[in-house]
mmCIF file of C-alpha atoms in Angstrom:
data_model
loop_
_atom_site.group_PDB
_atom_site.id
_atom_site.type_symbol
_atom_site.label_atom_id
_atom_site.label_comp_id
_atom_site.label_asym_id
_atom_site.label_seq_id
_atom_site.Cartn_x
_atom_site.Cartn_y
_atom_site.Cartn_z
ATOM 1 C CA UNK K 1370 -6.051 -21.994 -26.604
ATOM 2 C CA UNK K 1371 -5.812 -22.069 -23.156
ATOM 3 C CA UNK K 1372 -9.124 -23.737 -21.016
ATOM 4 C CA UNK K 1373 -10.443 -21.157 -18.003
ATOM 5 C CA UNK K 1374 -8.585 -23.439 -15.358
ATOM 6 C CA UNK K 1375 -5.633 -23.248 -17.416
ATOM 7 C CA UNK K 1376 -5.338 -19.401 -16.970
ATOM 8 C CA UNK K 1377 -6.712 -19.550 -13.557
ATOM 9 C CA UNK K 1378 -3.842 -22.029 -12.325
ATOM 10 C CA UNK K 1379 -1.386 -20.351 -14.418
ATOM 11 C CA UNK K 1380 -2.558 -16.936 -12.636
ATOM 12 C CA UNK K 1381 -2.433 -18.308 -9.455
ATOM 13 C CA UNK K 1382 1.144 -20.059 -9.930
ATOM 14 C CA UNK K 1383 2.493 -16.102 -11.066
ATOM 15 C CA UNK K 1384 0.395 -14.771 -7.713
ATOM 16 C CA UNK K 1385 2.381 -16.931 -5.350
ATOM 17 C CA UNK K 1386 5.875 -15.836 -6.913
ATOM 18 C CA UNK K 1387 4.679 -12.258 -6.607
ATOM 19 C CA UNK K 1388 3.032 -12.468 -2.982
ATOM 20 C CA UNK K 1389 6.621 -12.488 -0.874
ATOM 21 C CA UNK K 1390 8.112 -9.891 -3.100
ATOM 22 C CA UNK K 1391 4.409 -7.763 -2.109
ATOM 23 C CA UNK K 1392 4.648 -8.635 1.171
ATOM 24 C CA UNK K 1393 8.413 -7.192 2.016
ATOM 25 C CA UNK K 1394 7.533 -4.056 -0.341
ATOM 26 C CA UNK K 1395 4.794 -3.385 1.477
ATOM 27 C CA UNK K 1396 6.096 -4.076 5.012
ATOM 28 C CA UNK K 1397 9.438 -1.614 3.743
ATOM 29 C CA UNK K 1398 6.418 1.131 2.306
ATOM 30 C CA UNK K 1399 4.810 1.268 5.221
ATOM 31 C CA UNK K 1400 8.139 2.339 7.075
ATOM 32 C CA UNK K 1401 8.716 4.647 4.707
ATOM 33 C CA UNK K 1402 5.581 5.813 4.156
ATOM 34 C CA UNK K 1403 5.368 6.626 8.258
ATOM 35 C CA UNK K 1404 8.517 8.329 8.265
ATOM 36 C CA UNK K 1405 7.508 11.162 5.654
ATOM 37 C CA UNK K 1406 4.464 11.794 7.231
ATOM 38 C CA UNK K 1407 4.432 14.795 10.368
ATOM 39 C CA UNK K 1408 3.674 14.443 13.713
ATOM 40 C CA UNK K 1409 -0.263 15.252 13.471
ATOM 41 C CA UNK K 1410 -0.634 12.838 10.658
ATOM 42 C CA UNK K 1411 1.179 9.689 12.355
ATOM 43 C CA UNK K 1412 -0.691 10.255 15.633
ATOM 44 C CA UNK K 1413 -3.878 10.501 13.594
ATOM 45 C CA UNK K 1414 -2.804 7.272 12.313
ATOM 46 C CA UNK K 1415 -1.864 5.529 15.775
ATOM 47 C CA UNK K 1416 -5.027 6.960 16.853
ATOM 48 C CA UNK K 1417 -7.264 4.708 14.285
ATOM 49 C CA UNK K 1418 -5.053 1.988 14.177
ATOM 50 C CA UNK K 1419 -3.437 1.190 17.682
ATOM 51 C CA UNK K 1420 0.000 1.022 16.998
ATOM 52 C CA UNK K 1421 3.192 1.776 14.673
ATOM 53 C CA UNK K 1422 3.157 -2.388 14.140
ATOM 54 C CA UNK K 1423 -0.212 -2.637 13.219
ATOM 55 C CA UNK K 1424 -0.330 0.402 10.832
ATOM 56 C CA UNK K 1425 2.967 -1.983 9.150
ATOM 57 C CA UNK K 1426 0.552 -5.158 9.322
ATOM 58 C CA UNK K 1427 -2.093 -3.258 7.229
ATOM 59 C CA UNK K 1428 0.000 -2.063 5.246
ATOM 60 C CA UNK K 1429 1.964 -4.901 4.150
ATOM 61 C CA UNK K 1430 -1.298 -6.862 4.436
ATOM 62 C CA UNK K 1431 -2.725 -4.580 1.475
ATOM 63 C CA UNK K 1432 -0.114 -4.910 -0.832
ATOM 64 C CA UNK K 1433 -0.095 -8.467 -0.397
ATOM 65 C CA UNK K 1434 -4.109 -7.924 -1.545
ATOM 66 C CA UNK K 1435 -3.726 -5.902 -4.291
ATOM 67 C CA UNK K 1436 -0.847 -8.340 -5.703
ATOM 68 C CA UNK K 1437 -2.518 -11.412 -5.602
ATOM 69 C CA UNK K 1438 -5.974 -9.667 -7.439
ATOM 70 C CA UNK K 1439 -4.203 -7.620 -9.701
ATOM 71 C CA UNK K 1440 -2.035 -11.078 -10.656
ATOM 72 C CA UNK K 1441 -5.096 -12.991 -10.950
ATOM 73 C CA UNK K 1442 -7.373 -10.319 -12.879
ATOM 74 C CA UNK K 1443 -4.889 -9.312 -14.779
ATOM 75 C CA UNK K 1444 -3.598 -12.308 -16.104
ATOM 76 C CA UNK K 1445 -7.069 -12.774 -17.328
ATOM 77 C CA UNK K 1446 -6.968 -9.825 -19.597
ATOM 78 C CA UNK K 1447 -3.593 -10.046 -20.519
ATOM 79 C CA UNK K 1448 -3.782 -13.453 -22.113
ATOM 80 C CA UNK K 1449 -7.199 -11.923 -23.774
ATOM 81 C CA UNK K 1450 -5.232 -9.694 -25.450
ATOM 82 C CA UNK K 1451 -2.357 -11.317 -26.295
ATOM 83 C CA UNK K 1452 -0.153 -10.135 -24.053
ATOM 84 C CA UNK K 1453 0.957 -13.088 -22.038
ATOM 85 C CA UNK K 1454 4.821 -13.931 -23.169
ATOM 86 C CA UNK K 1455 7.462 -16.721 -21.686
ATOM 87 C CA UNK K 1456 8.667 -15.030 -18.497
ATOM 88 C CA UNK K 1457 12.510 -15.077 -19.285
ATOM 89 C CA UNK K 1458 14.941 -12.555 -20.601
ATOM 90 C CA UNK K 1459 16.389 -12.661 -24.028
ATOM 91 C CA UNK K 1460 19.815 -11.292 -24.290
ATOM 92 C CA UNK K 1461 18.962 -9.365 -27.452
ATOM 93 C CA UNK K 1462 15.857 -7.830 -25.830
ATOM 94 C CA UNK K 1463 18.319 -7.081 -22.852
ATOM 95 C CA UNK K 1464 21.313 -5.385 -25.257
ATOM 96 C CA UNK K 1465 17.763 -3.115 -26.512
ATOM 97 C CA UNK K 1466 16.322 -1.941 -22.945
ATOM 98 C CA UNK K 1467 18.984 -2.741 -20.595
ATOM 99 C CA UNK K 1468 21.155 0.966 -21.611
ATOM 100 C CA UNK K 1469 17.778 2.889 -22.032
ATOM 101 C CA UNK K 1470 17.236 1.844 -18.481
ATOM 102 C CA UNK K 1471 20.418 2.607 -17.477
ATOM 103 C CA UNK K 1472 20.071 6.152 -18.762
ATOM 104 C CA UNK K 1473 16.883 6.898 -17.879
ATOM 105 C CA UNK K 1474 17.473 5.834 -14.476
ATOM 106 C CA UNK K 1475 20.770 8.518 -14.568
ATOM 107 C CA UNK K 1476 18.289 11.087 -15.968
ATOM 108 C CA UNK K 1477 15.671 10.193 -13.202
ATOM 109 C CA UNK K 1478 18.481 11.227 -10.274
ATOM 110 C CA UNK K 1479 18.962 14.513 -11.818
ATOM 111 C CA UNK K 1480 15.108 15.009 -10.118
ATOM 112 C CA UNK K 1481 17.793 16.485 -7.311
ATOM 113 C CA UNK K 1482 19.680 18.741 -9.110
ATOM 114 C CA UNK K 1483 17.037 20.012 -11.447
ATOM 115 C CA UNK K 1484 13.526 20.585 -9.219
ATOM 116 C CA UNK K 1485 15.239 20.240 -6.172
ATOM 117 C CA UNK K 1486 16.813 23.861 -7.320
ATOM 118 C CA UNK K 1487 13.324 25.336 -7.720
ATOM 119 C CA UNK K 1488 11.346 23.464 -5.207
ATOM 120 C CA UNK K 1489 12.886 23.828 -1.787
ATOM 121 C CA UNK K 1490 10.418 20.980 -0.282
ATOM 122 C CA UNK K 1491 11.975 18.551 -2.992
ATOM 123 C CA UNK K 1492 15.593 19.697 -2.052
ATOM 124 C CA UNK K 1493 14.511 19.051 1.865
ATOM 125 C CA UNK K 1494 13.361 15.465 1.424
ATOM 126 C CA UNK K 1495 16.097 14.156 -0.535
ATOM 127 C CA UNK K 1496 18.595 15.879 2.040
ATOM 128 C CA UNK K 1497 16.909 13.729 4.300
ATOM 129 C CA UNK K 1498 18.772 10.969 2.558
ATOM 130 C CA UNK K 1499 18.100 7.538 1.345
ATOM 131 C CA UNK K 1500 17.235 5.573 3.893
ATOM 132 C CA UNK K 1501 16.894 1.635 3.905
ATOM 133 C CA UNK K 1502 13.127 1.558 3.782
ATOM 134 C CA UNK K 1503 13.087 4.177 1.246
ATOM 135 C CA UNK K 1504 15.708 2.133 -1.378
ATOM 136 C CA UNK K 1505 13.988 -1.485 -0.610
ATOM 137 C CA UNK K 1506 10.460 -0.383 -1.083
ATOM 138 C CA UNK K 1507 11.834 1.708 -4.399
ATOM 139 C CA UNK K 1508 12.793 -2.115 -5.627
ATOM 140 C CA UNK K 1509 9.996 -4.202 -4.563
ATOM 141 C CA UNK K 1510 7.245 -2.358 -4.518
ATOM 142 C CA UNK K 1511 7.946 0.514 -7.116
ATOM 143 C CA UNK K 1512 9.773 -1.881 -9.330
ATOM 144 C CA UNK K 1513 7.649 -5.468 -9.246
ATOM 145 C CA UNK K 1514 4.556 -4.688 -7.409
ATOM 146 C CA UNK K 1515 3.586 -1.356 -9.089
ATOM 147 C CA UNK K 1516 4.020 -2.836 -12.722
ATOM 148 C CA UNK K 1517 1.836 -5.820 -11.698
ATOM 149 C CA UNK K 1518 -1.086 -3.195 -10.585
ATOM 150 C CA UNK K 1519 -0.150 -0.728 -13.421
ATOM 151 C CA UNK K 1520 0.545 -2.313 -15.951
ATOM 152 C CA UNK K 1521 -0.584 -6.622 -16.009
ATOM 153 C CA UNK K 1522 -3.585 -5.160 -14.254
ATOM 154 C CA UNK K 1523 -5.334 -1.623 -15.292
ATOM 155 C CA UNK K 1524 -3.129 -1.106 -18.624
ATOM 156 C CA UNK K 1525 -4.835 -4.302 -19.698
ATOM 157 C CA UNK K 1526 -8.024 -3.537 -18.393
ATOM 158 C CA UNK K 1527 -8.068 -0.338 -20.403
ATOM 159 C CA UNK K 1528 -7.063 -1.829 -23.617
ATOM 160 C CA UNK K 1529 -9.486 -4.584 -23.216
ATOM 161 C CA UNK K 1530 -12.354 -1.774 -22.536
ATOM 162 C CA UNK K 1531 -11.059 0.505 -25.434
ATOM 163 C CA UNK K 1532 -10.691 -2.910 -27.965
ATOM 164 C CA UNK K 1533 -14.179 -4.282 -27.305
ATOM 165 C CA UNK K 1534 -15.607 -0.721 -27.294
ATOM 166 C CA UNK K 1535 -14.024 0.410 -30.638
ATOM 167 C CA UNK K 1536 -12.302 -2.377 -31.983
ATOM 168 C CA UNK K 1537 -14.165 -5.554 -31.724
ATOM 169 C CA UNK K 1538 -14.075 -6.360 -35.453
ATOM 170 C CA UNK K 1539 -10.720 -7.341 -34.648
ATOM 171 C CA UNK K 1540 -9.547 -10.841 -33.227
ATOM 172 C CA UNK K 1541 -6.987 -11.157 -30.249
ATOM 173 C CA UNK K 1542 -3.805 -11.611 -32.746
ATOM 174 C CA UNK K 1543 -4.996 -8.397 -35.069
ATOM 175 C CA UNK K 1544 -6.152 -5.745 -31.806
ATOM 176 C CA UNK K 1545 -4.554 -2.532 -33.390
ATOM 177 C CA UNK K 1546 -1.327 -1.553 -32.267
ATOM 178 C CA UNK K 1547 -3.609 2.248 -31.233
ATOM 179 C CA UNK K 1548 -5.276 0.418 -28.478
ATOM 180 C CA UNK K 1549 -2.355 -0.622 -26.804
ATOM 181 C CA UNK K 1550 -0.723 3.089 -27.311
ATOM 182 C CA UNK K 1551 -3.496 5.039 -25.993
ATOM 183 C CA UNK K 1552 -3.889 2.425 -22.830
ATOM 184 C CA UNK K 1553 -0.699 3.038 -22.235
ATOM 185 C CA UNK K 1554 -1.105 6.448 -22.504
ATOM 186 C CA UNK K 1555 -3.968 6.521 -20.366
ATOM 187 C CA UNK K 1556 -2.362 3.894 -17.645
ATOM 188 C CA UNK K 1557 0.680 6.533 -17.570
ATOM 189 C CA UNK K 1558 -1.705 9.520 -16.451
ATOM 190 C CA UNK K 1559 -3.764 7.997 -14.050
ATOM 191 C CA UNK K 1560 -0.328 6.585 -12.427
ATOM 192 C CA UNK K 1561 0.868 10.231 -12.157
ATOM 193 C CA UNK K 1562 -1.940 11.060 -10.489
ATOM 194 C CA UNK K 1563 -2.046 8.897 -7.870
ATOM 195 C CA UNK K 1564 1.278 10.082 -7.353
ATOM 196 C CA UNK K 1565 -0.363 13.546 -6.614
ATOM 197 C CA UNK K 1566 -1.642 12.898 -2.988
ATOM 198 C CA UNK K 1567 1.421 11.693 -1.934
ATOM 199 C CA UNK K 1568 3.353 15.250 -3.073
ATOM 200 C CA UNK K 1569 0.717 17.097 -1.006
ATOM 201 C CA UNK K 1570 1.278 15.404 1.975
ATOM 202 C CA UNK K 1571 5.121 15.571 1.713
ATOM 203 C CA UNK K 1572 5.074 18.733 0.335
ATOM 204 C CA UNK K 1573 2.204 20.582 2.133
ATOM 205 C CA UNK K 1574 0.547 21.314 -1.165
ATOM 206 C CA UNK K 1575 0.188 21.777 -4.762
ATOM 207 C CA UNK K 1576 1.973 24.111 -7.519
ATOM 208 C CA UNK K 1577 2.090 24.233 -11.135
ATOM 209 C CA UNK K 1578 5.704 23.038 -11.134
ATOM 210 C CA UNK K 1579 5.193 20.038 -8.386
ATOM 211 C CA UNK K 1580 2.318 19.158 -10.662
ATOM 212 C CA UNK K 1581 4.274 19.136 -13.467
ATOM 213 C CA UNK K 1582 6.837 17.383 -11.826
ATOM 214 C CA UNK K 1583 4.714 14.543 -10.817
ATOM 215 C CA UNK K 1584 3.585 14.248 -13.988
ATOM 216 C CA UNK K 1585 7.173 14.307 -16.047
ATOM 217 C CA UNK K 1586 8.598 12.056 -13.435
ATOM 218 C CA UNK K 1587 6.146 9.306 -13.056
ATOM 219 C CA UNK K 1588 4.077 9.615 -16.191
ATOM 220 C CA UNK K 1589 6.766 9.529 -18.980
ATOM 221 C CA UNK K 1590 8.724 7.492 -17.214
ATOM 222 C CA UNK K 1591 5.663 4.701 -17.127
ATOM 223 C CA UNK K 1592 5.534 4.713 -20.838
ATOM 224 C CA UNK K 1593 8.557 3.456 -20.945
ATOM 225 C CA UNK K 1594 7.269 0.238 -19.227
ATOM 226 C CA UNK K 1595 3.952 0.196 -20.748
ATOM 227 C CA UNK K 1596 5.846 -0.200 -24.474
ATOM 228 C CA UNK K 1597 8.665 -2.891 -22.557
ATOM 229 C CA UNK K 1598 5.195 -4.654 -21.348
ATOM 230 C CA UNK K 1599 3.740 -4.514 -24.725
ATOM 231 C CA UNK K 1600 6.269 -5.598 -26.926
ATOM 232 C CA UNK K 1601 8.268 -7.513 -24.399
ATOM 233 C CA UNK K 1602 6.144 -8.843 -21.800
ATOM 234 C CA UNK K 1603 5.647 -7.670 -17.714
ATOM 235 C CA UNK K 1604 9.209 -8.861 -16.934
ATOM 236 C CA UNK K 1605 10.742 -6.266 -19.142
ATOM 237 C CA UNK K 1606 8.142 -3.809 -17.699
ATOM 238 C CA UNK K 1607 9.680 -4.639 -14.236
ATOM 239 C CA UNK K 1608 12.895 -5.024 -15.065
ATOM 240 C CA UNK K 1609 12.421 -1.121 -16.089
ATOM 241 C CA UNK K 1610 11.092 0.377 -13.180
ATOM 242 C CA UNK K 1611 13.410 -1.933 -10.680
ATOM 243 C CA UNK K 1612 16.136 -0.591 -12.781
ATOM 244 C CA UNK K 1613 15.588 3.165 -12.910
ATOM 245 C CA UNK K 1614 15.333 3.033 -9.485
ATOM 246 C CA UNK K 1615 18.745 1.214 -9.039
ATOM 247 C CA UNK K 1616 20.203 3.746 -11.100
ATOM 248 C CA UNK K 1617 18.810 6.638 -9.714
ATOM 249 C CA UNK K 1618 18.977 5.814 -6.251
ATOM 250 C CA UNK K 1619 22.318 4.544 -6.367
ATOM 251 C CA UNK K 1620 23.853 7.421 -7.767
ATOM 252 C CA UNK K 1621 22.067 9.649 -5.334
ATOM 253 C CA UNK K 1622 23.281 7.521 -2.539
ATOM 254 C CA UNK K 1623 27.062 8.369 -4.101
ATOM 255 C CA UNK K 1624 26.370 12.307 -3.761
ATOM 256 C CA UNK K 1625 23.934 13.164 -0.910
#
């Protein structure tokens, strides 16, 4: 069993990996970020922060933040629960997740061709194209910095809530497999969510069908990762979300 300083070393040592890969997504999210928002909102923005470089500082300052705490925190809980595994890839976990990935990534792109046929503001955004900022932040941030707040951080947290709550009769190698499900479950929806502000501000509102699109796009899609994180470990959770967005933004780079 591993001492406190153990786990807080070993936390720290998986922070410092993560910080420059937080620190570029960030810095590319902000730029992306800025560019999808109108001209009222970014002057609001200049106007209570000074400057397009120091609304990038802040924001690449932030992720850095959140990174490093949810890193920390969460690799607190996770070992708690079991959930810390050998960061590596296994080539038969890989022949397992590696095509789901792939296709779920070339279902992901048909976002375009599907809602982007009955929402107009969808169809609009992605005719802006892909830019640079867009496709690097999809990577880094969406695909290694989102998993480490999602998942290593408040999927843990839940299922360490839910197992001392309801479960507590149960040691750390026997937690029931329905904790981890309905964490994951409940991680998922809470992810989609916070996907919701963003789709009002690029989309000047809500309907029932952006709603449900937020909620097909980014909340199924993170129980794919929350089942690679529990049965595989946060690198298979990553490799996941980095992947689909490879996929997906690939092949709409190839057609747009």
């Amino acid at each position: 069993m591993k001492t406190w300083k153990e786990r807080v070393r070993k936390a720290l040592k998986m922070a410092l990996c993560i910080l420059p890969i937080a620190l570029f997504g960030g810095f590319f999210t902000g730029i992306y970020t800025y560019e999808h928002y109108n001209a009222e909102t970014r002057e609001l923005i200049l106007q209570q922060i000074g400057s397009y470089d120091a609304f990038l500082a802040v924001t690449t300052v932030q992720s850095a933040m959140y990174a490093v705490f949810a890193c920390v925190i969460g690799y607190q809980l996770a070992d708690s629960l079991g959930l810390v595994r050998p960061f590596g890839f296994q080539k038969s976990i890989l022949k397992k997740t590696v095509p789901m990935i792939v296709l779920v990534g070339i279902l992901f792109s048909c976002d375009y061709f599907v809602f982007g046929k009955m929402i107009p503001e969808v169809a609009a955004d992605y005719e802006l194209g892909i830019s640079p900022a867009y496709f690097l932040c999809s990577l880094t941030y969406g695909g290694v910095i989102e998993e480490v707040l999602l998942r290593w951080f408040f999927m843990s947290l839940i299922a360490w809530v839910i197992w001392k709550l309801f479960a507590g009769k149960y040691g750390k190698e026997e937690i029931p497999t329905w904790v981890f499900i309905t964490a994951n479950i409940l991680a998922a929806v809470v992810f989609a969510a916070g996907h919701l502000p963003t789709s009002i501000s690029i989309y000047g509102g809500l309907t029932p069908v952006i709603v449900f699109r937020c909620f097909l796009l980014n909340g199924c899609f993170a129980l794919l990762f929350g089942r690679y994180y529990r049965k595989y470990g946060i690198q298979y959770a990553m490799l996941g979300h980095f992947g689909i967005h490879l996929v997906s933004k690939t092949i709409l780079l190839l057609v747009l």
